Amino acid sequence: MIITDIRKDSGSGLYFGRMYSQLFGREIDVALYGDDADYLDYAEKCGNYFNDLPAELFALLKKYSLRYCEDMRDYFDTEYPDVPEDVGEDTVMNYARVNCLIIEKPKDSASVGFGVEFSCDWEREHGMEWTIRDGRALYVGDFMGISPWYSDSVYAKQCRSYVYDDFYL
């Protein structure tokens, strides 16, 4: 099992575990919505997918993360910017730290859907979130707890996602 140390949070009723993110080379939290065997099998599937994220999808997620970062540049201190001017798709993740893989109970257990919460230098208050389902980036933006189980139109029209070319602050 890649998700270990599963324990119930007394304040929220959620469960939290830990896993090693091969993608980012560090231990992260895993937020879980239960501890029954079928759900934990599903959570393992999501964790494995995250660890083996396809290179094409990771490249797109970095592109969208850079779009988010650059959109926040207007709010940087001009004398001491949070992220240097020459940041690119290959370096943007140097300014973000993965914190938690969020795995809701699936609407369809044949699908792989989850969220990822980050701290980031360009948006210290709200951080960043990625929402992924079935190999597609659905949402990249400030952390809002976006479910991977919304209909596609919600991501395009209501979530303010940097996945879409026509969204900017």
Short mmCIF file of N, CA, C and O in Angstrom, two decimals, residues 4-129:
data_model
loop_
_atom_site.label_atom_id
_atom_site.label_comp_id
_atom_site.label_asym_id
_atom_site.label_seq_id
_atom_site.Cartn_x
_atom_site.Cartn_y
_atom_site.Cartn_z
N THR A 4 -0.28 5.23 3.73
CA THR A 4 -0.03 4.65 5.04
C THR A 4 -0.51 5.59 6.14
O THR A 4 -0.94 6.71 5.87
N ASP A 5 -0.43 5.11 7.37
CA ASP A 5 -0.74 5.91 8.56
C ASP A 5 -2.13 6.56 8.48
O ASP A 5 -2.30 7.73 8.82
N ILE A 6 -3.12 5.79 8.05
CA ILE A 6 -4.48 6.34 7.93
C ILE A 6 -5.10 6.48 9.31
O ILE A 6 -5.10 5.54 10.10
N ARG A 7 -5.62 7.67 9.57
CA ARG A 7 -6.24 7.96 10.87
C ARG A 7 -7.43 8.88 10.65
O ARG A 7 -7.45 9.69 9.73
N LYS A 8 -8.40 8.77 11.53
CA LYS A 8 -9.59 9.61 11.45
C LYS A 8 -9.32 10.94 12.15
O LYS A 8 -8.78 10.98 13.25
N ASP A 9 -9.71 12.02 11.48
CA ASP A 9 -9.60 13.36 12.06
C ASP A 9 -10.84 13.60 12.91
O ASP A 9 -11.96 13.57 12.40
N SER A 10 -10.66 13.84 14.17
CA SER A 10 -11.81 13.98 15.07
C SER A 10 -12.62 15.24 14.79
O SER A 10 -13.81 15.28 15.03
N GLY A 11 -11.98 16.27 14.25
CA GLY A 11 -12.70 17.52 14.02
C GLY A 11 -13.57 17.53 12.79
O GLY A 11 -14.62 18.15 12.76
N SER A 12 -13.15 16.83 11.74
CA SER A 12 -13.88 16.92 10.48
C SER A 12 -14.57 15.63 10.07
O SER A 12 -15.44 15.65 9.21
N GLY A 13 -14.17 14.51 10.63
CA GLY A 13 -14.72 13.23 10.20
C GLY A 13 -14.00 12.67 8.98
O GLY A 13 -14.28 11.55 8.56
N LEU A 14 -13.07 13.45 8.40
CA LEU A 14 -12.27 12.94 7.30
C LEU A 14 -11.19 12.01 7.85
O LEU A 14 -10.92 12.00 9.04
N TYR A 15 -10.58 11.29 6.97
CA TYR A 15 -9.43 10.46 7.30
C TYR A 15 -8.22 11.07 6.60
O TYR A 15 -8.36 11.66 5.52
N PHE A 16 -7.08 10.94 7.21
CA PHE A 16 -5.84 11.42 6.60
C PHE A 16 -4.81 10.32 6.64
O PHE A 16 -4.71 9.57 7.61
N GLY A 17 -4.08 10.20 5.55
CA GLY A 17 -2.97 9.27 5.46
C GLY A 17 -1.76 10.00 4.92
O GLY A 17 -1.78 11.22 4.75
N ARG A 18 -0.73 9.24 4.64
CA ARG A 18 0.51 9.79 4.09
C ARG A 18 0.92 8.92 2.91
O ARG A 18 0.62 7.73 2.87
N MET A 19 1.59 9.55 1.96
CA MET A 19 2.17 8.80 0.85
C MET A 19 3.39 9.55 0.35
O MET A 19 3.52 10.76 0.57
N TYR A 20 4.26 8.82 -0.30
CA TYR A 20 5.42 9.45 -0.91
C TYR A 20 5.06 9.81 -2.34
O TYR A 20 4.63 8.96 -3.12
N SER A 21 5.22 11.09 -2.69
CA SER A 21 4.97 11.54 -4.05
C SER A 21 6.26 11.38 -4.85
O SER A 21 7.22 12.14 -4.66
N GLN A 22 6.29 10.40 -5.73
CA GLN A 22 7.44 10.21 -6.60
C GLN A 22 7.59 11.39 -7.55
O GLN A 22 8.71 11.78 -7.90
N LEU A 23 6.48 11.98 -7.95
CA LEU A 23 6.49 13.10 -8.88
C LEU A 23 7.23 14.31 -8.30
O LEU A 23 7.95 15.01 -8.99
N PHE A 24 7.06 14.53 -6.99
CA PHE A 24 7.65 15.70 -6.35
C PHE A 24 8.75 15.35 -5.34
O PHE A 24 9.34 16.25 -4.74
N GLY A 25 8.99 14.06 -5.13
CA GLY A 25 10.09 13.64 -4.27
C GLY A 25 9.92 14.01 -2.81
O GLY A 25 10.90 14.37 -2.15
N ARG A 26 8.70 13.89 -2.29
CA ARG A 26 8.49 14.19 -0.88
C ARG A 26 7.23 13.51 -0.36
O ARG A 26 6.35 13.12 -1.12
N GLU A 27 7.15 13.37 0.96
CA GLU A 27 5.96 12.85 1.63
C GLU A 27 4.86 13.90 1.58
O GLU A 27 5.13 15.10 1.76
N ILE A 28 3.63 13.44 1.33
CA ILE A 28 2.49 14.35 1.33
C ILE A 28 1.34 13.72 2.12
O ILE A 28 1.33 12.51 2.34
N ASP A 29 0.40 14.56 2.50
CA ASP A 29 -0.83 14.08 3.13
C ASP A 29 -1.77 13.57 2.05
O ASP A 29 -1.70 13.98 0.89
N VAL A 30 -2.67 12.70 2.45
CA VAL A 30 -3.75 12.23 1.59
C VAL A 30 -5.04 12.40 2.38
O VAL A 30 -5.18 11.85 3.47
N ALA A 31 -5.96 13.21 1.86
CA ALA A 31 -7.27 13.40 2.49
C ALA A 31 -8.22 12.36 1.91
O ALA A 31 -8.35 12.23 0.69
N LEU A 32 -8.86 11.62 2.81
CA LEU A 32 -9.74 10.52 2.43
C LEU A 32 -11.13 10.73 3.03
O LEU A 32 -11.26 11.26 4.13
N TYR A 33 -12.14 10.27 2.33
CA TYR A 33 -13.51 10.44 2.77
C TYR A 33 -14.11 9.16 3.34
O TYR A 33 -15.32 9.00 3.37
N GLY A 34 -13.26 8.27 3.80
CA GLY A 34 -13.73 7.04 4.41
C GLY A 34 -12.57 6.08 4.58
O GLY A 34 -11.43 6.39 4.23
N ASP A 35 -12.88 4.91 5.12
CA ASP A 35 -11.82 3.91 5.30
C ASP A 35 -12.29 2.50 4.97
O ASP A 35 -11.66 1.53 5.35
N ASP A 36 -13.40 2.37 4.22
CA ASP A 36 -13.82 1.03 3.85
C ASP A 36 -12.90 0.49 2.75
O ASP A 36 -12.24 1.23 2.04
N ALA A 37 -12.84 -0.82 2.63
CA ALA A 37 -11.86 -1.49 1.77
C ALA A 37 -11.98 -1.08 0.30
O ALA A 37 -10.96 -0.82 -0.35
N ASP A 38 -13.19 -1.02 -0.24
CA ASP A 38 -13.35 -0.65 -1.65
C ASP A 38 -12.87 0.76 -1.91
O ASP A 38 -12.19 1.03 -2.91
N TYR A 39 -13.20 1.68 -1.03
CA TYR A 39 -12.77 3.06 -1.18
C TYR A 39 -11.25 3.18 -1.05
O TYR A 39 -10.61 3.89 -1.82
N LEU A 40 -10.65 2.47 -0.12
CA LEU A 40 -9.20 2.52 0.03
C LEU A 40 -8.49 1.92 -1.19
O LEU A 40 -7.44 2.41 -1.60
N ASP A 41 -9.09 0.90 -1.80
CA ASP A 41 -8.54 0.37 -3.06
C ASP A 41 -8.59 1.45 -4.14
O ASP A 41 -7.64 1.62 -4.91
N TYR A 42 -9.70 2.17 -4.19
CA TYR A 42 -9.83 3.27 -5.15
C TYR A 42 -8.79 4.35 -4.86
O TYR A 42 -8.14 4.87 -5.78
N ALA A 43 -8.60 4.71 -3.60
CA ALA A 43 -7.63 5.73 -3.22
C ALA A 43 -6.22 5.31 -3.63
O ALA A 43 -5.43 6.13 -4.11
N GLU A 44 -5.89 4.05 -3.47
CA GLU A 44 -4.60 3.53 -3.92
C GLU A 44 -4.44 3.71 -5.42
O GLU A 44 -3.37 4.08 -5.90
N LYS A 45 -5.50 3.44 -6.17
CA LYS A 45 -5.47 3.61 -7.62
C LYS A 45 -5.17 5.07 -7.97
O LYS A 45 -4.35 5.36 -8.85
N CYS A 46 -5.80 5.99 -7.26
CA CYS A 46 -5.56 7.42 -7.49
C CYS A 46 -4.13 7.80 -7.12
O CYS A 46 -3.46 8.55 -7.86
N GLY A 47 -3.65 7.31 -5.99
CA GLY A 47 -2.28 7.60 -5.57
C GLY A 47 -1.26 7.08 -6.57
O GLY A 47 -0.28 7.77 -6.89
N ASN A 48 -1.48 5.89 -7.07
CA ASN A 48 -0.57 5.33 -8.08
C ASN A 48 -0.60 6.15 -9.37
O ASN A 48 0.43 6.39 -9.98
N TYR A 49 -1.80 6.58 -9.77
CA TYR A 49 -1.91 7.40 -10.98
C TYR A 49 -1.14 8.71 -10.79
O TYR A 49 -0.41 9.15 -11.68
N PHE A 50 -1.31 9.34 -9.63
CA PHE A 50 -0.61 10.58 -9.35
C PHE A 50 0.91 10.37 -9.40
O PHE A 50 1.64 11.19 -9.95
N ASN A 51 1.37 9.28 -8.84
CA ASN A 51 2.81 8.99 -8.86
C ASN A 51 3.33 8.73 -10.27
O ASN A 51 4.50 8.98 -10.55
N ASP A 52 2.48 8.22 -11.14
CA ASP A 52 2.88 7.91 -12.52
C ASP A 52 2.18 8.82 -13.52
O ASP A 52 1.85 8.40 -14.63
N LEU A 53 1.97 10.07 -13.14
CA LEU A 53 1.27 11.02 -14.00
C LEU A 53 1.90 11.04 -15.39
O LEU A 53 3.12 11.17 -15.52
N PRO A 54 1.09 10.88 -16.43
CA PRO A 54 1.65 10.91 -17.79
C PRO A 54 2.39 12.22 -18.05
O PRO A 54 1.94 13.29 -17.63
N ALA A 55 3.51 12.12 -18.74
CA ALA A 55 4.36 13.29 -19.02
C ALA A 55 3.58 14.39 -19.74
O ALA A 55 3.76 15.58 -19.45
N GLU A 56 2.69 14.01 -20.66
CA GLU A 56 1.92 15.01 -21.42
C GLU A 56 0.98 15.78 -20.49
O GLU A 56 0.82 16.99 -20.62
N LEU A 57 0.36 15.08 -19.55
CA LEU A 57 -0.55 15.73 -18.61
C LEU A 57 0.24 16.63 -17.66
O LEU A 57 -0.17 17.76 -17.38
N PHE A 58 1.37 16.15 -17.17
CA PHE A 58 2.20 16.96 -16.28
C PHE A 58 2.67 18.23 -16.99
O PHE A 58 2.67 19.32 -16.41
N ALA A 59 3.03 18.12 -18.26
CA ALA A 59 3.44 19.30 -19.03
C ALA A 59 2.29 20.31 -19.13
O ALA A 59 2.51 21.53 -18.99
N LEU A 60 1.08 19.83 -19.37
CA LEU A 60 -0.07 20.73 -19.42
C LEU A 60 -0.34 21.38 -18.07
O LEU A 60 -0.62 22.58 -17.99
N LEU A 61 -0.23 20.61 -17.00
CA LEU A 61 -0.46 21.15 -15.66
C LEU A 61 0.56 22.24 -15.33
O LEU A 61 0.23 23.27 -14.73
N LYS A 62 1.79 22.05 -15.75
CA LYS A 62 2.81 23.09 -15.55
C LYS A 62 2.49 24.33 -16.38
O LYS A 62 2.65 25.46 -15.91
N LYS A 63 2.02 24.14 -17.60
CA LYS A 63 1.63 25.26 -18.47
C LYS A 63 0.52 26.07 -17.81
O LYS A 63 0.57 27.30 -17.74
N TYR A 64 -0.50 25.39 -17.30
CA TYR A 64 -1.63 26.07 -16.66
C TYR A 64 -1.20 26.72 -15.35
O TYR A 64 -1.69 27.80 -14.99
N SER A 65 -0.28 26.07 -14.63
CA SER A 65 0.23 26.65 -13.38
C SER A 65 1.00 27.93 -13.68
O SER A 65 0.88 28.93 -12.95
N LEU A 66 1.77 27.93 -14.75
CA LEU A 66 2.50 29.14 -15.15
C LEU A 66 1.52 30.24 -15.54
O LEU A 66 1.72 31.41 -15.18
N ARG A 67 0.47 29.89 -16.23
CA ARG A 67 -0.55 30.87 -16.60
C ARG A 67 -1.14 31.53 -15.34
O ARG A 67 -1.31 32.74 -15.28
N TYR A 68 -1.41 30.72 -14.32
CA TYR A 68 -1.91 31.22 -13.04
C TYR A 68 -0.88 32.12 -12.38
O TYR A 68 -1.18 33.24 -11.94
N CYS A 69 0.37 31.67 -12.35
CA CYS A 69 1.45 32.46 -11.75
C CYS A 69 1.58 33.81 -12.44
O CYS A 69 1.65 34.86 -11.78
N GLU A 70 1.63 33.81 -13.75
CA GLU A 70 1.80 35.06 -14.50
C GLU A 70 0.62 36.00 -14.32
O GLU A 70 0.78 37.22 -14.31
N ASP A 71 -0.56 35.45 -14.15
CA ASP A 71 -1.74 36.28 -13.92
C ASP A 71 -1.68 36.97 -12.56
O ASP A 71 -2.24 38.05 -12.39
N MET A 72 -0.97 36.38 -11.63
CA MET A 72 -0.84 36.96 -10.29
C MET A 72 0.32 37.96 -10.21
O MET A 72 0.45 38.67 -9.21
N ARG A 73 1.13 38.06 -11.25
CA ARG A 73 2.32 38.92 -11.23
C ARG A 73 1.97 40.37 -10.92
O ARG A 73 2.76 41.08 -10.29
N ASP A 74 0.82 40.85 -11.32
CA ASP A 74 0.40 42.23 -11.03
C ASP A 74 0.34 42.51 -9.54
O ASP A 74 0.39 43.66 -9.12
N TYR A 75 0.23 41.47 -8.74
CA TYR A 75 0.11 41.63 -7.29
C TYR A 75 1.44 41.44 -6.56
O TYR A 75 1.49 41.55 -5.34
N PHE A 76 2.52 41.14 -7.29
CA PHE A 76 3.84 40.96 -6.68
C PHE A 76 4.41 42.30 -6.27
O PHE A 76 4.14 43.33 -6.88
N ASP A 77 5.27 42.29 -5.27
CA ASP A 77 6.08 43.44 -4.90
C ASP A 77 7.08 43.65 -6.03
O ASP A 77 7.87 42.76 -6.34
N THR A 78 7.05 44.81 -6.69
CA THR A 78 7.90 45.02 -7.86
C THR A 78 9.38 45.00 -7.52
O THR A 78 10.21 44.59 -8.34
N GLU A 79 9.75 45.40 -6.31
CA GLU A 79 11.15 45.40 -5.93
C GLU A 79 11.64 44.00 -5.55
O GLU A 79 12.78 43.63 -5.81
N TYR A 80 10.76 43.21 -4.94
CA TYR A 80 11.10 41.85 -4.52
C TYR A 80 10.01 40.89 -5.00
O TYR A 80 9.18 40.45 -4.21
N PRO A 81 9.99 40.58 -6.29
CA PRO A 81 8.92 39.71 -6.79
C PRO A 81 8.99 38.31 -6.17
O PRO A 81 10.07 37.82 -5.84
N ASP A 82 7.83 37.70 -6.02
CA ASP A 82 7.73 36.36 -5.43
C ASP A 82 8.30 35.28 -6.36
O ASP A 82 8.75 34.24 -5.90
N VAL A 83 8.21 35.53 -7.65
CA VAL A 83 8.69 34.59 -8.66
C VAL A 83 9.45 35.41 -9.70
O VAL A 83 8.95 36.44 -10.16
N PRO A 84 10.65 34.99 -10.09
CA PRO A 84 11.42 35.78 -11.05
C PRO A 84 10.73 35.91 -12.41
O PRO A 84 9.92 35.07 -12.78
N GLU A 85 11.09 36.95 -13.13
CA GLU A 85 10.50 37.23 -14.45
C GLU A 85 10.73 36.10 -15.45
O GLU A 85 9.92 35.89 -16.32
N ASP A 86 11.86 35.40 -15.34
CA ASP A 86 12.21 34.40 -16.35
C ASP A 86 11.67 33.00 -16.03
O ASP A 86 12.10 32.03 -16.63
N VAL A 87 10.70 32.90 -15.12
CA VAL A 87 10.14 31.58 -14.81
C VAL A 87 9.43 31.05 -16.06
O VAL A 87 8.86 31.80 -16.85
N GLY A 88 9.53 29.74 -16.25
CA GLY A 88 8.90 29.11 -17.41
C GLY A 88 8.20 27.83 -17.00
O GLY A 88 8.17 27.47 -15.82
N GLU A 89 7.68 27.13 -17.99
CA GLU A 89 6.96 25.89 -17.72
C GLU A 89 7.85 24.85 -17.05
O GLU A 89 7.37 24.06 -16.25
N ASP A 90 9.14 24.88 -17.36
CA ASP A 90 10.05 23.90 -16.76
C ASP A 90 10.47 24.26 -15.34
O ASP A 90 10.99 23.41 -14.62
N THR A 91 10.26 25.51 -14.93
CA THR A 91 10.73 25.95 -13.60
C THR A 91 9.61 26.41 -12.67
O THR A 91 9.86 26.61 -11.49
N VAL A 92 8.40 26.55 -13.16
CA VAL A 92 7.32 27.11 -12.34
C VAL A 92 7.06 26.28 -11.08
O VAL A 92 6.76 26.82 -10.01
N MET A 93 7.23 24.97 -11.17
CA MET A 93 6.95 24.12 -10.01
C MET A 93 8.03 24.25 -8.93
O MET A 93 7.84 23.76 -7.82
N ASN A 94 9.13 24.94 -9.23
CA ASN A 94 10.13 25.26 -8.20
C ASN A 94 9.56 26.24 -7.17
O ASN A 94 10.13 26.40 -6.10
N TYR A 95 8.46 26.89 -7.50
CA TYR A 95 7.84 27.90 -6.65
C TYR A 95 6.52 27.41 -6.06
O TYR A 95 5.73 28.20 -5.56
N ALA A 96 6.29 26.09 -6.15
CA ALA A 96 5.09 25.47 -5.58
C ALA A 96 5.51 24.22 -4.82
O ALA A 96 6.47 23.55 -5.20
N ARG A 97 4.78 23.92 -3.74
CA ARG A 97 5.05 22.73 -2.92
C ARG A 97 3.76 21.93 -2.76
O ARG A 97 2.77 22.45 -2.24
N VAL A 98 3.80 20.70 -3.20
CA VAL A 98 2.63 19.84 -3.07
C VAL A 98 2.41 19.52 -1.59
O VAL A 98 3.37 19.23 -0.87
N ASN A 99 1.18 19.61 -1.15
CA ASN A 99 0.85 19.33 0.25
C ASN A 99 -0.04 18.11 0.43
O ASN A 99 0.18 17.32 1.33
N CYS A 100 -1.06 17.99 -0.42
CA CYS A 100 -2.09 16.98 -0.14
C CYS A 100 -2.76 16.49 -1.41
O CYS A 100 -3.11 17.28 -2.29
N LEU A 101 -2.94 15.18 -1.49
CA LEU A 101 -3.76 14.55 -2.51
C LEU A 101 -5.14 14.37 -1.90
O LEU A 101 -5.26 13.83 -0.78
N ILE A 102 -6.18 14.83 -2.58
CA ILE A 102 -7.54 14.80 -2.04
C ILE A 102 -8.37 13.84 -2.87
O ILE A 102 -8.56 14.06 -4.08
N ILE A 103 -8.85 12.79 -2.23
CA ILE A 103 -9.56 11.73 -2.96
C ILE A 103 -10.97 11.61 -2.42
O ILE A 103 -11.20 11.04 -1.35
N GLU A 104 -11.92 12.16 -3.16
CA GLU A 104 -13.34 12.03 -2.79
C GLU A 104 -13.83 10.64 -3.14
O GLU A 104 -13.20 9.92 -3.92
N LYS A 105 -14.97 10.28 -2.58
CA LYS A 105 -15.60 9.02 -2.98
C LYS A 105 -16.02 9.17 -4.44
O LYS A 105 -16.60 10.18 -4.83
N PRO A 106 -15.72 8.19 -5.27
CA PRO A 106 -15.97 8.34 -6.71
C PRO A 106 -17.44 8.18 -7.07
O PRO A 106 -18.16 7.40 -6.45
N LYS A 107 -17.84 8.93 -8.09
CA LYS A 107 -19.16 8.70 -8.68
C LYS A 107 -19.10 7.49 -9.59
O LYS A 107 -20.11 6.84 -9.84
N ASP A 108 -17.90 7.22 -10.11
CA ASP A 108 -17.68 6.07 -10.99
C ASP A 108 -16.30 5.52 -10.65
O ASP A 108 -15.29 6.13 -10.97
N SER A 109 -16.25 4.36 -10.00
CA SER A 109 -14.97 3.83 -9.55
C SER A 109 -14.07 3.36 -10.70
O SER A 109 -12.90 3.08 -10.48
N ALA A 110 -14.60 3.31 -11.92
CA ALA A 110 -13.77 3.00 -13.08
C ALA A 110 -12.97 4.22 -13.51
O ALA A 110 -11.97 4.10 -14.22
N SER A 111 -13.39 5.41 -13.07
CA SER A 111 -12.69 6.65 -13.38
C SER A 111 -11.69 6.95 -12.26
O SER A 111 -11.92 6.59 -11.11
N VAL A 112 -10.63 7.65 -12.62
CA VAL A 112 -9.66 8.11 -11.63
C VAL A 112 -9.80 9.62 -11.55
O VAL A 112 -9.59 10.33 -12.52
N GLY A 113 -10.22 10.10 -10.38
CA GLY A 113 -10.41 11.53 -10.19
C GLY A 113 -9.94 11.96 -8.81
O GLY A 113 -10.21 11.28 -7.82
N PHE A 114 -9.22 13.09 -8.75
CA PHE A 114 -8.71 13.58 -7.48
C PHE A 114 -8.30 15.04 -7.61
O PHE A 114 -8.21 15.59 -8.71
N GLY A 115 -8.06 15.66 -6.48
CA GLY A 115 -7.52 17.01 -6.42
C GLY A 115 -6.17 16.99 -5.76
O GLY A 115 -5.83 16.04 -5.04
N VAL A 116 -5.39 18.03 -6.03
CA VAL A 116 -4.06 18.17 -5.42
C VAL A 116 -3.95 19.59 -4.91
O VAL A 116 -4.24 20.55 -5.64
N GLU A 117 -3.57 19.72 -3.64
CA GLU A 117 -3.43 21.03 -3.00
C GLU A 117 -1.96 21.39 -2.86
O GLU A 117 -1.16 20.54 -2.48
N PHE A 118 -1.64 22.63 -3.23
CA PHE A 118 -0.26 23.14 -3.19
C PHE A 118 -0.20 24.44 -2.40
O PHE A 118 -1.16 25.22 -2.41
N SER A 119 0.95 24.71 -1.82
CA SER A 119 1.33 26.06 -1.39
C SER A 119 2.13 26.60 -2.57
O SER A 119 2.83 25.84 -3.25
N CYS A 120 2.03 27.90 -2.83
CA CYS A 120 2.83 28.46 -3.92
C CYS A 120 3.24 29.88 -3.61
O CYS A 120 2.54 30.60 -2.90
N ASP A 121 4.39 30.27 -4.13
CA ASP A 121 4.95 31.59 -3.84
C ASP A 121 4.15 32.72 -4.46
O ASP A 121 4.18 33.84 -3.96
N TRP A 122 3.43 32.46 -5.53
CA TRP A 122 2.70 33.54 -6.19
C TRP A 122 1.31 33.78 -5.59
O TRP A 122 0.69 34.79 -5.89
N GLU A 123 0.83 32.89 -4.76
CA GLU A 123 -0.47 33.08 -4.11
C GLU A 123 -0.40 32.42 -2.75
O GLU A 123 -0.86 31.31 -2.55
N ARG A 124 0.23 33.13 -1.81
CA ARG A 124 0.50 32.56 -0.49
C ARG A 124 -0.77 32.33 0.33
O ARG A 124 -0.82 31.42 1.15
N GLU A 125 -1.79 33.12 0.11
CA GLU A 125 -3.01 32.98 0.90
C GLU A 125 -3.87 31.80 0.44
O GLU A 125 -4.36 31.03 1.25
N HIS A 126 -4.07 31.66 -0.86
CA HIS A 126 -4.99 30.65 -1.37
C HIS A 126 -4.31 29.43 -1.99
O HIS A 126 -4.97 28.45 -2.27
N GLY A 127 -3.02 29.50 -2.24
CA GLY A 127 -2.32 28.36 -2.80
C GLY A 127 -2.77 28.04 -4.21
O GLY A 127 -3.24 28.91 -4.95
N MET A 128 -2.63 26.78 -4.57
CA MET A 128 -3.01 26.33 -5.91
C MET A 128 -3.66 24.96 -5.78
O MET A 128 -3.34 24.19 -4.88
N GLU A 129 -4.52 24.67 -6.72
CA GLU A 129 -5.20 23.37 -6.77
C GLU A 129 -5.18 22.87 -8.19
O GLU A 129 -5.35 23.63 -9.13
#
